[in-house]
Short mmCIF file of N, CA and C in Angstrom, two decimals:
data_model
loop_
_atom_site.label_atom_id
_atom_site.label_comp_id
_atom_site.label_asym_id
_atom_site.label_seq_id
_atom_site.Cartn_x
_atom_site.Cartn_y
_atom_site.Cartn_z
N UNK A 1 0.84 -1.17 0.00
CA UNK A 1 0.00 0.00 0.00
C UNK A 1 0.89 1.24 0.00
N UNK A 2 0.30 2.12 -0.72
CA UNK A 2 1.27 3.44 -0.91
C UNK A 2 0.90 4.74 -0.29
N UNK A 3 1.52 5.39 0.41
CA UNK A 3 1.06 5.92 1.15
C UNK A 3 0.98 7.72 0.60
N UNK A 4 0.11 8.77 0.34
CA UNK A 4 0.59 9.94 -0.74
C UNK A 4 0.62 11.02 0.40
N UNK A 5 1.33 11.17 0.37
CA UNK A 5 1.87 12.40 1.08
C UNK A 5 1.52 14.22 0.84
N UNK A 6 1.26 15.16 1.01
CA UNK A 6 0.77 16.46 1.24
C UNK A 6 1.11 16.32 -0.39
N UNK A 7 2.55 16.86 -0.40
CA UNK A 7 3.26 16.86 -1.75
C UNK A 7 3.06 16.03 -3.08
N UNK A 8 2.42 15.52 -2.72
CA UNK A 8 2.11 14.07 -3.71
C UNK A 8 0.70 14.83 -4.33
N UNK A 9 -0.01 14.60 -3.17
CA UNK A 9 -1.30 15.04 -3.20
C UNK A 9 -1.29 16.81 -3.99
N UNK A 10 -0.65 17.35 -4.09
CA UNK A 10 -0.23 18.84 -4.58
C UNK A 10 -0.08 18.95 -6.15
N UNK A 11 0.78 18.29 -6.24
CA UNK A 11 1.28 17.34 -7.28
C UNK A 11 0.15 16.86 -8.46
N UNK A 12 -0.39 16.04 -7.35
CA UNK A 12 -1.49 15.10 -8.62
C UNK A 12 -2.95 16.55 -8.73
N UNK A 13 -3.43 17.84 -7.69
CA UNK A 13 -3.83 18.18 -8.43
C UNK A 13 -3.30 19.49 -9.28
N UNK A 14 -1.92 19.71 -9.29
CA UNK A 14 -1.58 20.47 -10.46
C UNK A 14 -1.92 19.95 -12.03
N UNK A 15 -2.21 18.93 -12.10
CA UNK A 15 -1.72 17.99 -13.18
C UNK A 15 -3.21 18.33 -13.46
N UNK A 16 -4.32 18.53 -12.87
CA UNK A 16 -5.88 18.59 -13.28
C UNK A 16 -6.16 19.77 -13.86
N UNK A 17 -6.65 20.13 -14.99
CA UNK A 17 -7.32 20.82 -15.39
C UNK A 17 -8.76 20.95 -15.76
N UNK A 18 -9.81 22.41 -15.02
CA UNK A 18 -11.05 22.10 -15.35
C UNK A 18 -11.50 23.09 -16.28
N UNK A 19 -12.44 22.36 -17.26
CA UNK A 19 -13.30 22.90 -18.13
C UNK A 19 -14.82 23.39 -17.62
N UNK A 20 -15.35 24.75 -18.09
CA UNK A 20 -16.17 25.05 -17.78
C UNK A 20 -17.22 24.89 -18.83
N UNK A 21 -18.10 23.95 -19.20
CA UNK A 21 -19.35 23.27 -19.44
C UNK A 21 -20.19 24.15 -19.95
N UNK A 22 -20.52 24.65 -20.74
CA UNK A 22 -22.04 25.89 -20.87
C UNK A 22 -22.38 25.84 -21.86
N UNK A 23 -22.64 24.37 -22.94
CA UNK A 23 -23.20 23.84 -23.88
C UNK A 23 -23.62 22.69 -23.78
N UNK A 24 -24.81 22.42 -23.32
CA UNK A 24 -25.20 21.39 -23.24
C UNK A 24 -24.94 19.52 -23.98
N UNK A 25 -24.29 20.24 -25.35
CA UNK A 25 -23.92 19.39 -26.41
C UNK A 25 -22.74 18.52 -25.93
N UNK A 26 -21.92 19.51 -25.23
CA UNK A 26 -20.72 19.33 -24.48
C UNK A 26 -20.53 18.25 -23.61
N UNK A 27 -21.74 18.61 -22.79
CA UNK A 27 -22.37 17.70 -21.90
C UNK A 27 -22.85 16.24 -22.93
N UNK A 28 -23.28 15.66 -23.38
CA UNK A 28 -23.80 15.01 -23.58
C UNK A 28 -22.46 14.25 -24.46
N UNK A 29 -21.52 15.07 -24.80
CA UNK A 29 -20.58 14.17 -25.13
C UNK A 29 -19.92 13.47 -24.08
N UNK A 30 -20.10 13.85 -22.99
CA UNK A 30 -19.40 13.69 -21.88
C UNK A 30 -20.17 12.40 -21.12
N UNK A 31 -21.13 12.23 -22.15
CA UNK A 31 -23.04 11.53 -20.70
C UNK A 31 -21.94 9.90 -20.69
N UNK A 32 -21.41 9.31 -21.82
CA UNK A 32 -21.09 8.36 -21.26
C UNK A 32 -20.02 8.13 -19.81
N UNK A 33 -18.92 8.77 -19.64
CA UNK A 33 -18.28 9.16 -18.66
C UNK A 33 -19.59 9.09 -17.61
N UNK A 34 -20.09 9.58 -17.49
CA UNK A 34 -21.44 10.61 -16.51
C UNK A 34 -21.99 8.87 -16.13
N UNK A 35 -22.32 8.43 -16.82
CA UNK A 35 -23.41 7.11 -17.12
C UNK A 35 -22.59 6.31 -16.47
N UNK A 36 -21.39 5.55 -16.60
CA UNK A 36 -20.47 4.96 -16.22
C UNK A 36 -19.92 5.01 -14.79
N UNK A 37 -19.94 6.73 -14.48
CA UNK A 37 -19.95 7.11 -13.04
C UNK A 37 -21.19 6.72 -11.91
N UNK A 38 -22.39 6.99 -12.51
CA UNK A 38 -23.70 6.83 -12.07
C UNK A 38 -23.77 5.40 -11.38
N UNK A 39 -23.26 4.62 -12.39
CA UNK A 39 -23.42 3.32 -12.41
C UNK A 39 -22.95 2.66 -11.45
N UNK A 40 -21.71 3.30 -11.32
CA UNK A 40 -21.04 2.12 -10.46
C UNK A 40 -20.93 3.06 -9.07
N UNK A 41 -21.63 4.07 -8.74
CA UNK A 41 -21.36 4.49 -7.38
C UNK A 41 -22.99 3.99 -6.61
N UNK A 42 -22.71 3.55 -5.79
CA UNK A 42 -23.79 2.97 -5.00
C UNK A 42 -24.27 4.16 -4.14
N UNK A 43 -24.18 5.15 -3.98
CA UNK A 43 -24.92 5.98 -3.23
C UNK A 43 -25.66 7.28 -4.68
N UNK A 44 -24.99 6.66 -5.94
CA UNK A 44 -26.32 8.07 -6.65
C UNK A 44 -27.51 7.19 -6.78
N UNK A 45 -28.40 8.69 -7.15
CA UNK A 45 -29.78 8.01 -6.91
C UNK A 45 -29.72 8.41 -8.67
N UNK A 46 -31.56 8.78 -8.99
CA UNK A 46 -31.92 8.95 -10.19
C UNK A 46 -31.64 9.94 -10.67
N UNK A 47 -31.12 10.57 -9.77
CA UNK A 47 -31.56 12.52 -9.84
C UNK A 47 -29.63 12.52 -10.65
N UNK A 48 -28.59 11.24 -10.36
CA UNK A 48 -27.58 11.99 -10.98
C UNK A 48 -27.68 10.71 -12.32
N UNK A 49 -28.44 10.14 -12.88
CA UNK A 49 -29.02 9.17 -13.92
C UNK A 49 -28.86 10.47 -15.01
N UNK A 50 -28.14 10.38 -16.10
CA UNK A 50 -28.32 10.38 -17.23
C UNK A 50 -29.15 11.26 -17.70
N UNK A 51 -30.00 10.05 -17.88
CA UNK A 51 -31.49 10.12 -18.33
C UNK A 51 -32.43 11.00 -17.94
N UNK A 52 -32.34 10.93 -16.51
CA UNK A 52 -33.10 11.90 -16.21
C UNK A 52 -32.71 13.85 -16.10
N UNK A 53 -31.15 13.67 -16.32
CA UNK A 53 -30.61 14.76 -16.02
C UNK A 53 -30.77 15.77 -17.37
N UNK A 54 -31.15 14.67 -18.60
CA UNK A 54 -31.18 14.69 -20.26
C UNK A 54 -32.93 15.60 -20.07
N UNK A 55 -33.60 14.43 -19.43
CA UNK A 55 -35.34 14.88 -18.91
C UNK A 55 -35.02 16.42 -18.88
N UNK A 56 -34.80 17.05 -17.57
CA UNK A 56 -34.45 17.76 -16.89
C UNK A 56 -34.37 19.26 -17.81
N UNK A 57 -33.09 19.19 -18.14
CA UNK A 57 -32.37 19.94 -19.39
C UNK A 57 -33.99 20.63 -20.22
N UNK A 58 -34.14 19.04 -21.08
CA UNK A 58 -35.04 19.37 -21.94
C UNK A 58 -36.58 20.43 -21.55
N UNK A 59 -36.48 20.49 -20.18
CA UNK A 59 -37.97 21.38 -19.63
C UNK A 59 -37.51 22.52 -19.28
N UNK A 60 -36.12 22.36 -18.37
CA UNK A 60 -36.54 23.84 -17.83
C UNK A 60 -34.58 24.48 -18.27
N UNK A 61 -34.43 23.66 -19.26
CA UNK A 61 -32.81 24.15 -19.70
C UNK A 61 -32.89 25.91 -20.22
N UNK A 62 -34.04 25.95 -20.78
CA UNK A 62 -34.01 27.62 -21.43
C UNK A 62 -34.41 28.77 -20.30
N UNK A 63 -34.38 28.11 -18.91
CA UNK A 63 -34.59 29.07 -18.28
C UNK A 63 -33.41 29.04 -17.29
N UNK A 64 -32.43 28.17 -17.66
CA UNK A 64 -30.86 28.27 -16.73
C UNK A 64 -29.88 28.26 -17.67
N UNK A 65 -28.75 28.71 -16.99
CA UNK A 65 -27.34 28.60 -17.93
C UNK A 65 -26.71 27.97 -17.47
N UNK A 66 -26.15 26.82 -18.07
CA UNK A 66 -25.06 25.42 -17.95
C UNK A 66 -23.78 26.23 -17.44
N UNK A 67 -23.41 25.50 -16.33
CA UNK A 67 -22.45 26.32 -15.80
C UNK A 67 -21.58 25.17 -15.02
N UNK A 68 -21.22 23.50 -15.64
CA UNK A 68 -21.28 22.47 -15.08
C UNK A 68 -19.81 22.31 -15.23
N UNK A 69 -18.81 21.84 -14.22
CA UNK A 69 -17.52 21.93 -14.24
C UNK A 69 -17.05 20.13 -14.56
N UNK A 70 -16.23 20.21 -15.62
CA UNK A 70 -15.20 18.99 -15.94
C UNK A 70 -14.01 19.07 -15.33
N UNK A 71 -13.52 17.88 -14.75
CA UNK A 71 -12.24 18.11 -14.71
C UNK A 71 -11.38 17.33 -15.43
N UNK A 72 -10.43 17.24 -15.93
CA UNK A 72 -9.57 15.99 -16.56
C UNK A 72 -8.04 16.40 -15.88
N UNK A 73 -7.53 15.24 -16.46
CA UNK A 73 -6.25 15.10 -16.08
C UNK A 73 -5.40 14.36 -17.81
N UNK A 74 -5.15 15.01 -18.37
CA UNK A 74 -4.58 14.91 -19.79
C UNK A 74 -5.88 14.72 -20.76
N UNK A 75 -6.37 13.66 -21.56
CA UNK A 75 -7.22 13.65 -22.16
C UNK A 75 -8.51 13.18 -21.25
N UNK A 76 -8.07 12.47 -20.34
CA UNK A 76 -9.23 11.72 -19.58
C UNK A 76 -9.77 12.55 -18.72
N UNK A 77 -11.42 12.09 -18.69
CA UNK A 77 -12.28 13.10 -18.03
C UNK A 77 -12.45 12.09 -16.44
N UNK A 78 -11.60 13.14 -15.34
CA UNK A 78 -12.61 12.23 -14.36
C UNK A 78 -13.33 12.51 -13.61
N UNK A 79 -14.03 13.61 -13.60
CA UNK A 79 -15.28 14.28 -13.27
C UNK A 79 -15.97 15.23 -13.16
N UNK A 80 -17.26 15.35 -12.72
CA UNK A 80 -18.15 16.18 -13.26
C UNK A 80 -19.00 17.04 -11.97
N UNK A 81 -18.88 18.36 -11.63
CA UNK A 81 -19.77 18.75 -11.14
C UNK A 81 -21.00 19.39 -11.59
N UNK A 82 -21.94 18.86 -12.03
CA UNK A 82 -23.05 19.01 -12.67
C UNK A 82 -23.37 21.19 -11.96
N UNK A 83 -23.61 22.03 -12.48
CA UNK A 83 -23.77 23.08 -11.97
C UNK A 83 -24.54 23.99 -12.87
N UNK A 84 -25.49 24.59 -12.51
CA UNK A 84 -25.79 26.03 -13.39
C UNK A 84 -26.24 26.99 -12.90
N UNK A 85 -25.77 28.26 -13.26
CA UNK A 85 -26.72 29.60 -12.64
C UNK A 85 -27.53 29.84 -13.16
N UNK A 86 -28.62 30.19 -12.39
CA UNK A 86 -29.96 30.61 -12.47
C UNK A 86 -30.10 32.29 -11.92
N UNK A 87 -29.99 32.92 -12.74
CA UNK A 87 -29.34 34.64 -12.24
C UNK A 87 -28.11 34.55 -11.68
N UNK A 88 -28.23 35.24 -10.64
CA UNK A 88 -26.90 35.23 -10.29
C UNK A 88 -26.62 34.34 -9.13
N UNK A 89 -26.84 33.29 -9.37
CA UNK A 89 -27.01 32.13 -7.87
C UNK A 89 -26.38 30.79 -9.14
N UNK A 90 -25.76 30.14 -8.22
CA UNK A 90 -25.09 28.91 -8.50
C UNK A 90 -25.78 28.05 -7.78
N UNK A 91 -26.59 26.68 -8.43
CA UNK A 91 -27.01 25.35 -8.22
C UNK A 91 -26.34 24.39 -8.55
N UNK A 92 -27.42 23.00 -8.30
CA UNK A 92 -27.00 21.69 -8.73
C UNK A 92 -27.56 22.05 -10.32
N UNK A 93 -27.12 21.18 -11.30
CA UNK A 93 -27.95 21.18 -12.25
C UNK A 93 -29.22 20.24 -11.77
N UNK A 94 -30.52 20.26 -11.79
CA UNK A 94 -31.33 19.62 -11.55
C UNK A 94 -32.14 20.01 -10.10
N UNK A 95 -31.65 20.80 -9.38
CA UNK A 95 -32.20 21.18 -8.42
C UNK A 95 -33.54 21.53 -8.40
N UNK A 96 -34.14 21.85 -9.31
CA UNK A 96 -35.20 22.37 -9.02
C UNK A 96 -36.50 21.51 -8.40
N UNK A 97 -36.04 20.45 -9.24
CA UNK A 97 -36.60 19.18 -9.20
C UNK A 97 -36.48 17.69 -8.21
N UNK A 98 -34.52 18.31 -8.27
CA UNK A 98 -34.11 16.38 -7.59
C UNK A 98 -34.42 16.49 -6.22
N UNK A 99 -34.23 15.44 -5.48
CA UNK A 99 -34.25 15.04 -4.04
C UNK A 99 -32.79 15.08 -3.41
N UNK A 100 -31.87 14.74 -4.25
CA UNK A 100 -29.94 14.18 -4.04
C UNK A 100 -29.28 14.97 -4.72
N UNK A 101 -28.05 15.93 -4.63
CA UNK A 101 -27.44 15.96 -5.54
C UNK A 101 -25.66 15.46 -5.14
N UNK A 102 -24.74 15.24 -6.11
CA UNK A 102 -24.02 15.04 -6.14
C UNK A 102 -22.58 15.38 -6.87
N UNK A 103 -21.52 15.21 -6.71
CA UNK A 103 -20.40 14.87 -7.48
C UNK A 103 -20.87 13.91 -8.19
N UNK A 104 -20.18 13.80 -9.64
CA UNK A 104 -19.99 12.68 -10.33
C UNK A 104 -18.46 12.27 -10.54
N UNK A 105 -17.54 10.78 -10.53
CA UNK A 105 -16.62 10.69 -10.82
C UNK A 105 -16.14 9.74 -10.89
N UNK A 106 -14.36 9.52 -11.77
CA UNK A 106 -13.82 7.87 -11.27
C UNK A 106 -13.83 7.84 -10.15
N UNK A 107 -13.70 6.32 -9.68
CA UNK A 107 -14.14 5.79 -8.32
C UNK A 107 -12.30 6.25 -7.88
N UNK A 108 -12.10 6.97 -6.36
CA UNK A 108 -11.16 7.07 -6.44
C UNK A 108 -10.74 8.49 -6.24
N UNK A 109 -11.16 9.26 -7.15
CA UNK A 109 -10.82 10.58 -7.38
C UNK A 109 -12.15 11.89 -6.47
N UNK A 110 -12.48 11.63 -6.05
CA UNK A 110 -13.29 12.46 -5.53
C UNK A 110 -12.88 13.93 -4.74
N UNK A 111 -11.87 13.53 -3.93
CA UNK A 111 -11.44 14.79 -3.21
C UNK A 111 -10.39 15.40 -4.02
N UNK A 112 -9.59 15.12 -5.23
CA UNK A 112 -9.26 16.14 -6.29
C UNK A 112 -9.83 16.96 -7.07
N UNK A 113 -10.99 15.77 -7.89
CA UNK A 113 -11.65 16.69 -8.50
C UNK A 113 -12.93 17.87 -7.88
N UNK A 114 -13.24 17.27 -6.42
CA UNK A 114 -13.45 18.61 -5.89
C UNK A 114 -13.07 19.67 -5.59
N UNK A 115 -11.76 19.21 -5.37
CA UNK A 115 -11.28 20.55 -4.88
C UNK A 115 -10.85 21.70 -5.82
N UNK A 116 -10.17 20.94 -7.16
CA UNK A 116 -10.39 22.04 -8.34
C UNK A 116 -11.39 22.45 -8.95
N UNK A 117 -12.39 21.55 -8.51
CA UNK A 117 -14.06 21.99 -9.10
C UNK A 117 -13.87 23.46 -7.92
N UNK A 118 -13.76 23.49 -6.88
CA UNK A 118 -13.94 24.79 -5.97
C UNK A 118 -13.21 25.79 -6.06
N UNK A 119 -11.99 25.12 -6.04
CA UNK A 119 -11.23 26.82 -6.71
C UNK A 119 -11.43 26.89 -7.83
N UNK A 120 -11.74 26.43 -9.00
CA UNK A 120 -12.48 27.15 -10.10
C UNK A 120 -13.73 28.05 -9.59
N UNK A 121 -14.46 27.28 -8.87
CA UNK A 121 -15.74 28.44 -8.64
C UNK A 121 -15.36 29.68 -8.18
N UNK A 122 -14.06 29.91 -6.94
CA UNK A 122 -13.85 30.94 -6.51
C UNK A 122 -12.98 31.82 -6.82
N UNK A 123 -12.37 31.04 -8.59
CA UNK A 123 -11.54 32.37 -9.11
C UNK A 123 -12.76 32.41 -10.60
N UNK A 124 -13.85 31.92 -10.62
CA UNK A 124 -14.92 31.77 -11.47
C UNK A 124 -14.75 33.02 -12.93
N UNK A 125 -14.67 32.70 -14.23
CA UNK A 125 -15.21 33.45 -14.90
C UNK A 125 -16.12 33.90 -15.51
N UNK A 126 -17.34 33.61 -14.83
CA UNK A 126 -18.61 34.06 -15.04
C UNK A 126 -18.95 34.47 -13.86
N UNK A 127 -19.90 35.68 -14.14
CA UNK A 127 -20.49 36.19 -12.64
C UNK A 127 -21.25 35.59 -11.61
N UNK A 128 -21.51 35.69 -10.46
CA UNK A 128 -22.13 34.81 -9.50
C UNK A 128 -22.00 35.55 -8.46
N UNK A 129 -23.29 35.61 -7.55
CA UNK A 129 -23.02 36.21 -6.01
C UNK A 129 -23.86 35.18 -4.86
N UNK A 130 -24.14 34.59 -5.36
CA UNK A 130 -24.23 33.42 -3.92
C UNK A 130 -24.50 31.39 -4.89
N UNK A 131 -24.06 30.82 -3.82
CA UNK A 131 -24.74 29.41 -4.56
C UNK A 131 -25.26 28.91 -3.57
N UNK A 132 -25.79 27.66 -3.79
CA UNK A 132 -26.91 27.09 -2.95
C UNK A 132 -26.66 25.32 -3.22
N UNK A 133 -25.67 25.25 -2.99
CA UNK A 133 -25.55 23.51 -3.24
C UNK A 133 -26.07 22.63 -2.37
N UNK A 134 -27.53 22.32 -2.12
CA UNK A 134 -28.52 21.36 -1.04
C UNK A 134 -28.40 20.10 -1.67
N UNK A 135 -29.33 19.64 -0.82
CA UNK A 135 -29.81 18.27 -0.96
C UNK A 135 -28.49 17.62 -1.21
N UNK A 136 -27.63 17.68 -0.46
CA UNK A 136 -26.11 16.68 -0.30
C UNK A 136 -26.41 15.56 0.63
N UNK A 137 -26.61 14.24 0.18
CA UNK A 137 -27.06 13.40 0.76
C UNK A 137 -25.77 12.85 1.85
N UNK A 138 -25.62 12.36 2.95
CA UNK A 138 -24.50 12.08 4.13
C UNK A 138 -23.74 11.09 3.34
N UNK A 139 -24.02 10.37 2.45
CA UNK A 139 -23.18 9.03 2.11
C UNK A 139 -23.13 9.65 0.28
N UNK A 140 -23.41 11.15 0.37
CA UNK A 140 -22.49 11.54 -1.70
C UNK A 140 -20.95 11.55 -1.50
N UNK A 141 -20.62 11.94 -2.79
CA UNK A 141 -18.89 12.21 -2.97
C UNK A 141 -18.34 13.45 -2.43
N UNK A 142 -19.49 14.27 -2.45
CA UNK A 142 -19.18 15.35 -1.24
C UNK A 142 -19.57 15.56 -0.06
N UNK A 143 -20.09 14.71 0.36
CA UNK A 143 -20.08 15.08 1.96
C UNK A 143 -19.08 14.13 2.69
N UNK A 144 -18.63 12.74 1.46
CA UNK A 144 -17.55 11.66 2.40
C UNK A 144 -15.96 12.30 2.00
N UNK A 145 -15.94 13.53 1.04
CA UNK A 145 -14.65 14.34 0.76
C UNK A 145 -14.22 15.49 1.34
N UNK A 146 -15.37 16.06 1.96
CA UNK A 146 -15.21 17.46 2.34
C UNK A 146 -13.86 17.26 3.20
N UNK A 147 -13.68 16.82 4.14
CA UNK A 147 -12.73 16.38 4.69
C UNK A 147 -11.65 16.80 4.08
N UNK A 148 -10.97 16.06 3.08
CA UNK A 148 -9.93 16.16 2.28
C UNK A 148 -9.92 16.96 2.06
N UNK A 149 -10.28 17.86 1.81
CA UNK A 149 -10.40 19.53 1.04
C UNK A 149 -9.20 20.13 2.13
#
């Protein structure tokens, strides 16, 4: 077992870079990644499904702006914070509606790609003056990472 150290950990997330999401098309190139994540984490529910996030989009997408953060690490995507503003307020994507929201990601990576998902938000290039990230269920990728942060 290997043990990663502060420096290590520093290290692996210099190496991440995140993309900021605000074409839905974008997204959907991305749904298999997304689908794959869904799948194999035992604590998402429906609300981070695909399918329903596709639902979603399609009703009330013209009244929010995609504002959903990727992160990768060279070509590979390993995750997704689903996000959009609605004026000047930052959500889940799907909030309006879901019960859960979540991180999406490889199994593994959770407290990296959060944490550059967050300092992206707080050196953000789009405007924003408050967010509202609820419905974080006790057993998502962010409430068992916060920690790490």
């Amino acid at each position: 077992m290997t043990t990663m150290t502060k420096a290590d950990s520093m290290t692996e997330i210099s190496a991440l870079r995140c993309e900021l999401v605000t074409d839905f098309s974008r997204l959907e190139e991305l749904s298999p990644d997304w689908q794959r994540w869904a799948r194999g984490n035992e604590s998402a529910t429906i609300f981070q499904q695909w399918e329903w996030v596709r639902a979603f989009w399609k009703v009330y997408g013209g009244s929010l702006s995609l504002c959903s953060l990727a992160i990768h690490r060279g070509e590979k995507t390993l995750g997704i914070l689903p996000l959009v503003r609605r004026g000047e307020a930052i959500e889940f994507l799907g909030s309006l509606e879901s019960d859960y929201n979540d991180l999406l990601c490889e199994d593994g990576c959770a407290a990296p790609v959060l944490q550059v998902a967050m300092e992206f938000l707080l050196q953000s290039p789009f405007s924003w003056t408050s967010g509202v990230l609820d419905y974080i269920p006790a057993n998502s990728q962010i409430a068992r990472n916060i920690p790490y942060l």
